[in-house]
C-alpha positions as a printed NumPy array, in Angstrom:
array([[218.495, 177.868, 146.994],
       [215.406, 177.673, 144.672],
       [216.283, 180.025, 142.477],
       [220.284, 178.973, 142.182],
       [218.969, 175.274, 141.197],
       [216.864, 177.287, 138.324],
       [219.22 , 179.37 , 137.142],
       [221.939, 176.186, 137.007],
       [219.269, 174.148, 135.568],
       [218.814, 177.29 , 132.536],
       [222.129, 177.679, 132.128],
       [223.031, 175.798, 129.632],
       [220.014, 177.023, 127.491],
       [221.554, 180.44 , 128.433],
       [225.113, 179.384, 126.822],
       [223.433, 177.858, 123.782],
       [221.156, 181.194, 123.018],
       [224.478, 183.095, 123.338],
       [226.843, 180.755, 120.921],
       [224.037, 180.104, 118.907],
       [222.003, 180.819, 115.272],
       [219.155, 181.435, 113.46 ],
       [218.96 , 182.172, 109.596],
       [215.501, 182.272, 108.3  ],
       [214.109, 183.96 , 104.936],
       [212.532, 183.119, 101.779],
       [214.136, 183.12 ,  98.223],
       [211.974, 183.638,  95.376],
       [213.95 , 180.946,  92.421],
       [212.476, 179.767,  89.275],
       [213.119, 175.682,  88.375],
       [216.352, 176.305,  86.855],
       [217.801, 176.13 ,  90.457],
       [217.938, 173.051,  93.038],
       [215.484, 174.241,  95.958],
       [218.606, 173.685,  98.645],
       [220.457, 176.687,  99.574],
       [223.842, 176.641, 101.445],
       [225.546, 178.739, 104.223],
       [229.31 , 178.938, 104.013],
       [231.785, 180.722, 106.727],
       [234.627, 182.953, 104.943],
       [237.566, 182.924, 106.845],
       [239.266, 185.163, 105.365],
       [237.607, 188.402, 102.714],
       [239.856, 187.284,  99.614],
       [236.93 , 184.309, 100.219],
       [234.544, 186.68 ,  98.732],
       [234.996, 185.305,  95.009],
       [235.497, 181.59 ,  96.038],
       [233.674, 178.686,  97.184],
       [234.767, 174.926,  98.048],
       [233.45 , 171.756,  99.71 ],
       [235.221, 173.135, 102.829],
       [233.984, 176.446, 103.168],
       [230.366, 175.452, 103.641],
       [228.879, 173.863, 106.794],
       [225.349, 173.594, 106.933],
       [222.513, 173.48 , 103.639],
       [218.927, 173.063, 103.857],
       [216.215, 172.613, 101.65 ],
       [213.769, 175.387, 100.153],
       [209.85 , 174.787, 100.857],
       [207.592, 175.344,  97.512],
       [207.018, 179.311,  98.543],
       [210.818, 179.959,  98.715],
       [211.092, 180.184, 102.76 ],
       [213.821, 178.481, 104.295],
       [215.736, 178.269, 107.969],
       [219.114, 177.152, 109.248],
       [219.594, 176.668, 113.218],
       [222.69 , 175.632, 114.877],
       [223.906, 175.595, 118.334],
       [227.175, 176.885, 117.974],
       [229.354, 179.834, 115.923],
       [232.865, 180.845, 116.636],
       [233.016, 184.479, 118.851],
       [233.037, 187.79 , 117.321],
       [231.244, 189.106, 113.853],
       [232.318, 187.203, 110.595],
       [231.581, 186.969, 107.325],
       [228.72 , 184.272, 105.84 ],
       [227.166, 183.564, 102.542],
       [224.351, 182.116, 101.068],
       [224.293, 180.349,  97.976],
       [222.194, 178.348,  95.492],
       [223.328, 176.264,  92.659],
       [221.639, 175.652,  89.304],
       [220.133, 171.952,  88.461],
       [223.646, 169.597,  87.285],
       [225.873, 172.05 ,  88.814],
       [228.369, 171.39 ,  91.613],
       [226.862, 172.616,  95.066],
       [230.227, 174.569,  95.445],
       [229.387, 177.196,  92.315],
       [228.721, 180.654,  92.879],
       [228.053, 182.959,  89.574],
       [229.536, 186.748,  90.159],
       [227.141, 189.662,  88.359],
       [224.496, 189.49 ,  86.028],
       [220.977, 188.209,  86.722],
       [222.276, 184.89 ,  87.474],
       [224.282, 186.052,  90.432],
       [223.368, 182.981,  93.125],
       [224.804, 184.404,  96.005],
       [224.83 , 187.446,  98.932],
       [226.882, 187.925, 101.924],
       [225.816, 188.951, 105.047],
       [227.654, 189.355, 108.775],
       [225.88 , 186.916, 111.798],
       [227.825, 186.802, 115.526],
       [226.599, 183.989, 118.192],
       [223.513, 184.654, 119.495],
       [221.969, 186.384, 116.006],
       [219.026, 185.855, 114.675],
       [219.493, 186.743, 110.605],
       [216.132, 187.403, 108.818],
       [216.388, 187.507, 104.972],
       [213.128, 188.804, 103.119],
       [212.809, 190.056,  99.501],
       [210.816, 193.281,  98.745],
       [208.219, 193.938,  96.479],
       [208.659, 190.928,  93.2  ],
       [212.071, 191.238,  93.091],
       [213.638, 187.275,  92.431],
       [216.797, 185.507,  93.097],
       [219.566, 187.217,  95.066],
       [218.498, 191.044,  93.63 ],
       [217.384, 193.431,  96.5  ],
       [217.727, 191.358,  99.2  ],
       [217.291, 192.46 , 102.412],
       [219.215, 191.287, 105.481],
       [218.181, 192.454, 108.872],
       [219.302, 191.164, 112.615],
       [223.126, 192.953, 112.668],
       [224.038, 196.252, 112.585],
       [227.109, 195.195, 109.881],
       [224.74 , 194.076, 107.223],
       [223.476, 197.717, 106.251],
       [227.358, 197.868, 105.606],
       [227.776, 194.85 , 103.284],
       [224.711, 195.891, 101.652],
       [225.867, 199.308, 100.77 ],
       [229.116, 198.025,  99.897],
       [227.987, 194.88 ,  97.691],
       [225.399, 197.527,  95.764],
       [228.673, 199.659,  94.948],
       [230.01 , 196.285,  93.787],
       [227.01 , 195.469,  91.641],
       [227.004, 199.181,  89.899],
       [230.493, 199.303,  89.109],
       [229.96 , 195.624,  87.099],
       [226.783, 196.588,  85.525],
       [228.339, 200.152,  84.693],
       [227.59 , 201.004,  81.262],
       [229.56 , 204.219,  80.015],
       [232.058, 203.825,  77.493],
       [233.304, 207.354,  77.29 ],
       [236.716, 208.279,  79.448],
       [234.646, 210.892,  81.283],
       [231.778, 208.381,  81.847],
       [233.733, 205.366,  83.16 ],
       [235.959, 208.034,  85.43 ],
       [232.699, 209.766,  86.715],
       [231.408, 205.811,  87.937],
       [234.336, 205.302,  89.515],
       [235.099, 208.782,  91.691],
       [231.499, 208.08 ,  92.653],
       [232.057, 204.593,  93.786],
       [235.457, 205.447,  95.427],
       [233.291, 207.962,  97.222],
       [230.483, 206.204,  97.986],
       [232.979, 203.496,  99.782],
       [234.7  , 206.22 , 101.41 ],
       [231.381, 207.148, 102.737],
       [230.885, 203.617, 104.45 ],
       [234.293, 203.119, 105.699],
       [233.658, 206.223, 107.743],
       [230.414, 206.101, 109.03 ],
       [229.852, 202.5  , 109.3  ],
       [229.793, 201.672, 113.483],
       [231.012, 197.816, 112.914],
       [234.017, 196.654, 112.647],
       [233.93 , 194.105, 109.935],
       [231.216, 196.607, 107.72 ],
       [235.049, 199.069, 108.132],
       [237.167, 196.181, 107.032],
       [234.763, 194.673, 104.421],
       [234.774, 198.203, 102.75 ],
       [238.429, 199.184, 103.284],
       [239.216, 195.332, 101.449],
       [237.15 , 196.816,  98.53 ],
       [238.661, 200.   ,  98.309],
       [242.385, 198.667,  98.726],
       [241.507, 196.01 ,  95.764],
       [239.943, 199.01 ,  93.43 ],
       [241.443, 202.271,  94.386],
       [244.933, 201.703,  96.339],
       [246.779, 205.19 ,  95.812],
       [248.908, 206.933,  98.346],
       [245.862, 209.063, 100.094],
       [243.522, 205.9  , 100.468],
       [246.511, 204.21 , 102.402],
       [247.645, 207.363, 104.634],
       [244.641, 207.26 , 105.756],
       [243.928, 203.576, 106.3  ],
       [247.275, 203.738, 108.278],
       [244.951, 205.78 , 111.093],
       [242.329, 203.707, 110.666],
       [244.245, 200.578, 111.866],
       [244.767, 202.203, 115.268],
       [241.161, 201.642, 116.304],
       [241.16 , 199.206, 118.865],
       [237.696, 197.838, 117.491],
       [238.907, 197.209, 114.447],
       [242.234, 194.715, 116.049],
       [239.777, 192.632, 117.93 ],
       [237.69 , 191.646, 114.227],
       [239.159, 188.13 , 112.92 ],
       [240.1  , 190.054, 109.928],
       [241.568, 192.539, 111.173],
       [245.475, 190.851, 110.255],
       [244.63 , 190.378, 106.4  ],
       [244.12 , 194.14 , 105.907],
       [246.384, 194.935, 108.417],
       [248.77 , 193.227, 106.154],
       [247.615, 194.672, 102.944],
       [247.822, 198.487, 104.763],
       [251.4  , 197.383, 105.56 ],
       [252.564, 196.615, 102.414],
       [250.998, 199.47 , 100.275],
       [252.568, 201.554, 103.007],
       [255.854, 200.029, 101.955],
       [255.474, 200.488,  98.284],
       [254.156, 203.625,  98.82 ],
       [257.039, 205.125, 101.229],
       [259.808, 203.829,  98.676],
       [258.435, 205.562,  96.199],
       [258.062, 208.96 ,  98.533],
       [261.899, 208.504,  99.155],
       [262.626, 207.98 ,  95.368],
       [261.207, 210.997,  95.263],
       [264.293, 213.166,  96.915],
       [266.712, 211.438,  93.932],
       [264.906, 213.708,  91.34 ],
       [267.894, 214.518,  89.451],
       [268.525, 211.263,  88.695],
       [264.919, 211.053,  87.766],
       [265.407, 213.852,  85.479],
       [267.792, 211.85 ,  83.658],
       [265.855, 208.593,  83.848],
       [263.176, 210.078,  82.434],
       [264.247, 211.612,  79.778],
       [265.687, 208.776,  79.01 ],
       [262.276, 206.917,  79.528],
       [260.469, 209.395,  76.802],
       [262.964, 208.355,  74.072],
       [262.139, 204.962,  74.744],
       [258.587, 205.372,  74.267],
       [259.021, 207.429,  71.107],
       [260.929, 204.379,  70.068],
       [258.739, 202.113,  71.312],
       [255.545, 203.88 ,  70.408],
       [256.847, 203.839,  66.535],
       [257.41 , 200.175,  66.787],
       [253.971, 199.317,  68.294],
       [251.931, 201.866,  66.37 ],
       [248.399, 202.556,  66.783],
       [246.629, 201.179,  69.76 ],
       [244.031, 199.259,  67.443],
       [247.032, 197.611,  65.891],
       [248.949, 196.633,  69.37 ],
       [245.403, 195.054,  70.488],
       [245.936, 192.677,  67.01 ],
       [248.729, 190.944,  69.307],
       [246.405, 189.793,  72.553],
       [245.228, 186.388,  72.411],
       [241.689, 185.701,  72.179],
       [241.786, 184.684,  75.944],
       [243.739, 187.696,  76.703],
       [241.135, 189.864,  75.097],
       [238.918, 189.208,  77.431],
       [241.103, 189.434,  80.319],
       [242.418, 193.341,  79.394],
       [238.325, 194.116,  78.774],
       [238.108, 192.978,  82.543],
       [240.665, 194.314,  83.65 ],
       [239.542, 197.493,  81.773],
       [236.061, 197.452,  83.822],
       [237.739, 197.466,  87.056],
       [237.371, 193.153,  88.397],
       [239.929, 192.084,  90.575],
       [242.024, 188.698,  89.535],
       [239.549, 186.156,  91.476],
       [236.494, 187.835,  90.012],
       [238.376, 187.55 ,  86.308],
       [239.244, 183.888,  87.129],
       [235.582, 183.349,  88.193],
       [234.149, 184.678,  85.03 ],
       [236.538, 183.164,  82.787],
       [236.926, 179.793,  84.571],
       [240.321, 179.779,  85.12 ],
       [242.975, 179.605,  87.941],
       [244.197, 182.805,  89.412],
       [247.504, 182.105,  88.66 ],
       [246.725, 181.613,  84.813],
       [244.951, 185.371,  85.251],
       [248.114, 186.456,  86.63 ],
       [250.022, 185.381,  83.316],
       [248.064, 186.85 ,  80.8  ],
       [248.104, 189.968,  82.875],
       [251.665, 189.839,  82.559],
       [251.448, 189.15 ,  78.806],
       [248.836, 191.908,  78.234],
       [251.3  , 194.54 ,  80.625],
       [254.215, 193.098,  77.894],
       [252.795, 193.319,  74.786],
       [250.818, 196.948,  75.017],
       [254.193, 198.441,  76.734],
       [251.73 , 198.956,  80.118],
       [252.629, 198.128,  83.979],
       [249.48 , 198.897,  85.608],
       [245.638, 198.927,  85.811],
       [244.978, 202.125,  85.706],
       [247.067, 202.105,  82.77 ],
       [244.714, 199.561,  80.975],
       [241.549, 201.389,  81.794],
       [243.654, 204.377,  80.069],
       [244.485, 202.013,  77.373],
       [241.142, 201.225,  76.995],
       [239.614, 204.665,  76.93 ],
       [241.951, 205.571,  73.562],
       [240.503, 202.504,  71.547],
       [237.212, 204.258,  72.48 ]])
């Protein structure tokens, strides 16, 4: 009977250290940036390039040597997706900054019951090299967000270069899709890969990968389930246009006497570029370098829907109809 009343009297303690968290680290900021950082929840991975009012839940403040701690007594079941942010003095708290040296955010994977440490190594400052231990996921997210942060900071300007960076990211994604023994580190890098390299051999085989019963019991499972789904759709039509090749013949041919057309009307590539917008100038060099809509309408300040018109624009006006297009575009003004 003794030890029933103790283990009823510990029991809620025991259903507290199971639904609850602990987030501790240290930041290393200069003064530029309000000593409070925030944690945020992402419901869904599209969340990735986004941040509102809504989104975060808890903030605390940064002591003078950078170290700071969130504790809660509650987080919903299974892995998901958090971030940490920071926002610079006069700025909204709900700003995040994607690439460059200014980047004021990282993302990280936390369950009930984890205990999160974030530490910096060596001198390194702001959110550069952090290093985010207590979940097996977070190697994952690491890997993948320091493919992310290569491909932005990717210098080549040569076709060969800028094709080299990306077959190595592709494969370097690849890599952590496969081996990666959590279930949201597989879905966080299959999002990444559907939103930079979605071709007919990525999907095939994220069609198998969707059968893992791990994988169906992560809250995110649905939104790339549903992104699989439809690339499978687009891609299957276009396997069974495929069998009406004669009339393909004929469309095509018809197709390359358009362009010779067309290409005499639009003329050089340096002289087509004369008809972009200033604003849509920027977008195609974006595009160009491989950043999604949301990260284009974070760096430019604009909605996603406006990114989505000049895309269309840009798509119009240099005769194009896809990304990889631009980024082939892009390597003839070279």
């Amino acid at each position: 009977m003794k030890q029933l009343a103790i283990f009823i009297t510990a029991l809620p303690l025991l259903l507290s250290a199971q639904t609850g968290y602990l987030v501790e680290g240290q930041l290393r900021l200069s003064d530029d940036w309000e000593p409070v950082v925030y944690l945020s929840m992402l419901e869904v991975l599209d969340d990735m390039t986004s941040v509102s009012g809504d989104m975060i839940f808890d903030q605390t403040g940064i002591e003078p040597d950078g170290r700071f701690r969130f504790q809660g007594d509650f987080l919903p079941e299974h892995n998901r997706l958090y971030r940490l942010h920071v926002s610079k003095r006069g700025d909204p708290p709900s700003t995040i900054i994607i690439g460059g040296q200014e980047e004021n955010h990282r993302h990280f994977a936390m369950a009930p019951g984890d205990t999160v440490r974030i530490s910096h190594p060596d001198t390194l400052s702001g959110f550069t090299g952090l290093v985010i231990a207590g979940n097996v996921a977070n190697q994952c997210l690491g890997q993948v967000e320091d493919v992310l942060g290569d491909l932005r900071h990717q210098s080549s300007r040569t076709a060969a270069g800028v094709r080299l960076r990306y077959d190595e990211a592709r494969q370097r994604l690849e890599d952590v899709l496969q081996a990666c023994p959590d279930p949201l580190g597989k879905l966080f890098a299959a999002h990444v890969l559907l939103d930079k390299f979605e071709d007919a051999e990525l999907v095939q085989y994220l069609q198998v990968m969707r059968q893992m019963p791990m994988l169906q019991r992560s809250p995110y499972f649905d939104e790339i389930d549903r992104r699989i789904e439809a690339a499978s759709i687009q891609y299957d039509l276009m396997s069974k246009n495929f069998k009406l090749w004669p009339w393909l013949v004929v469309l095509g041919v018809a197709a390359i006497g358009w362009w010779l057309i067309a290409h005499r009307r639009r003329g050089k590539p340096e002289a087509v570029m004369l008809s972009l917008s200033v604003q849509e100038r920027k977008v195609f060099e974006l595009l160009a370098s491989g950043r999604s809509n949301k990260e284009i309408s974070s760096e430019l300040n604009i909605g996603v829907s406006t990114v989505k018109s000049h895309v269309h624009r840009i798509y119009s006006k240099l005769g194009i109809s896809s990304r990889r297009e631009v980024r082939k575009f892009r390597q003839y003004l070279d």
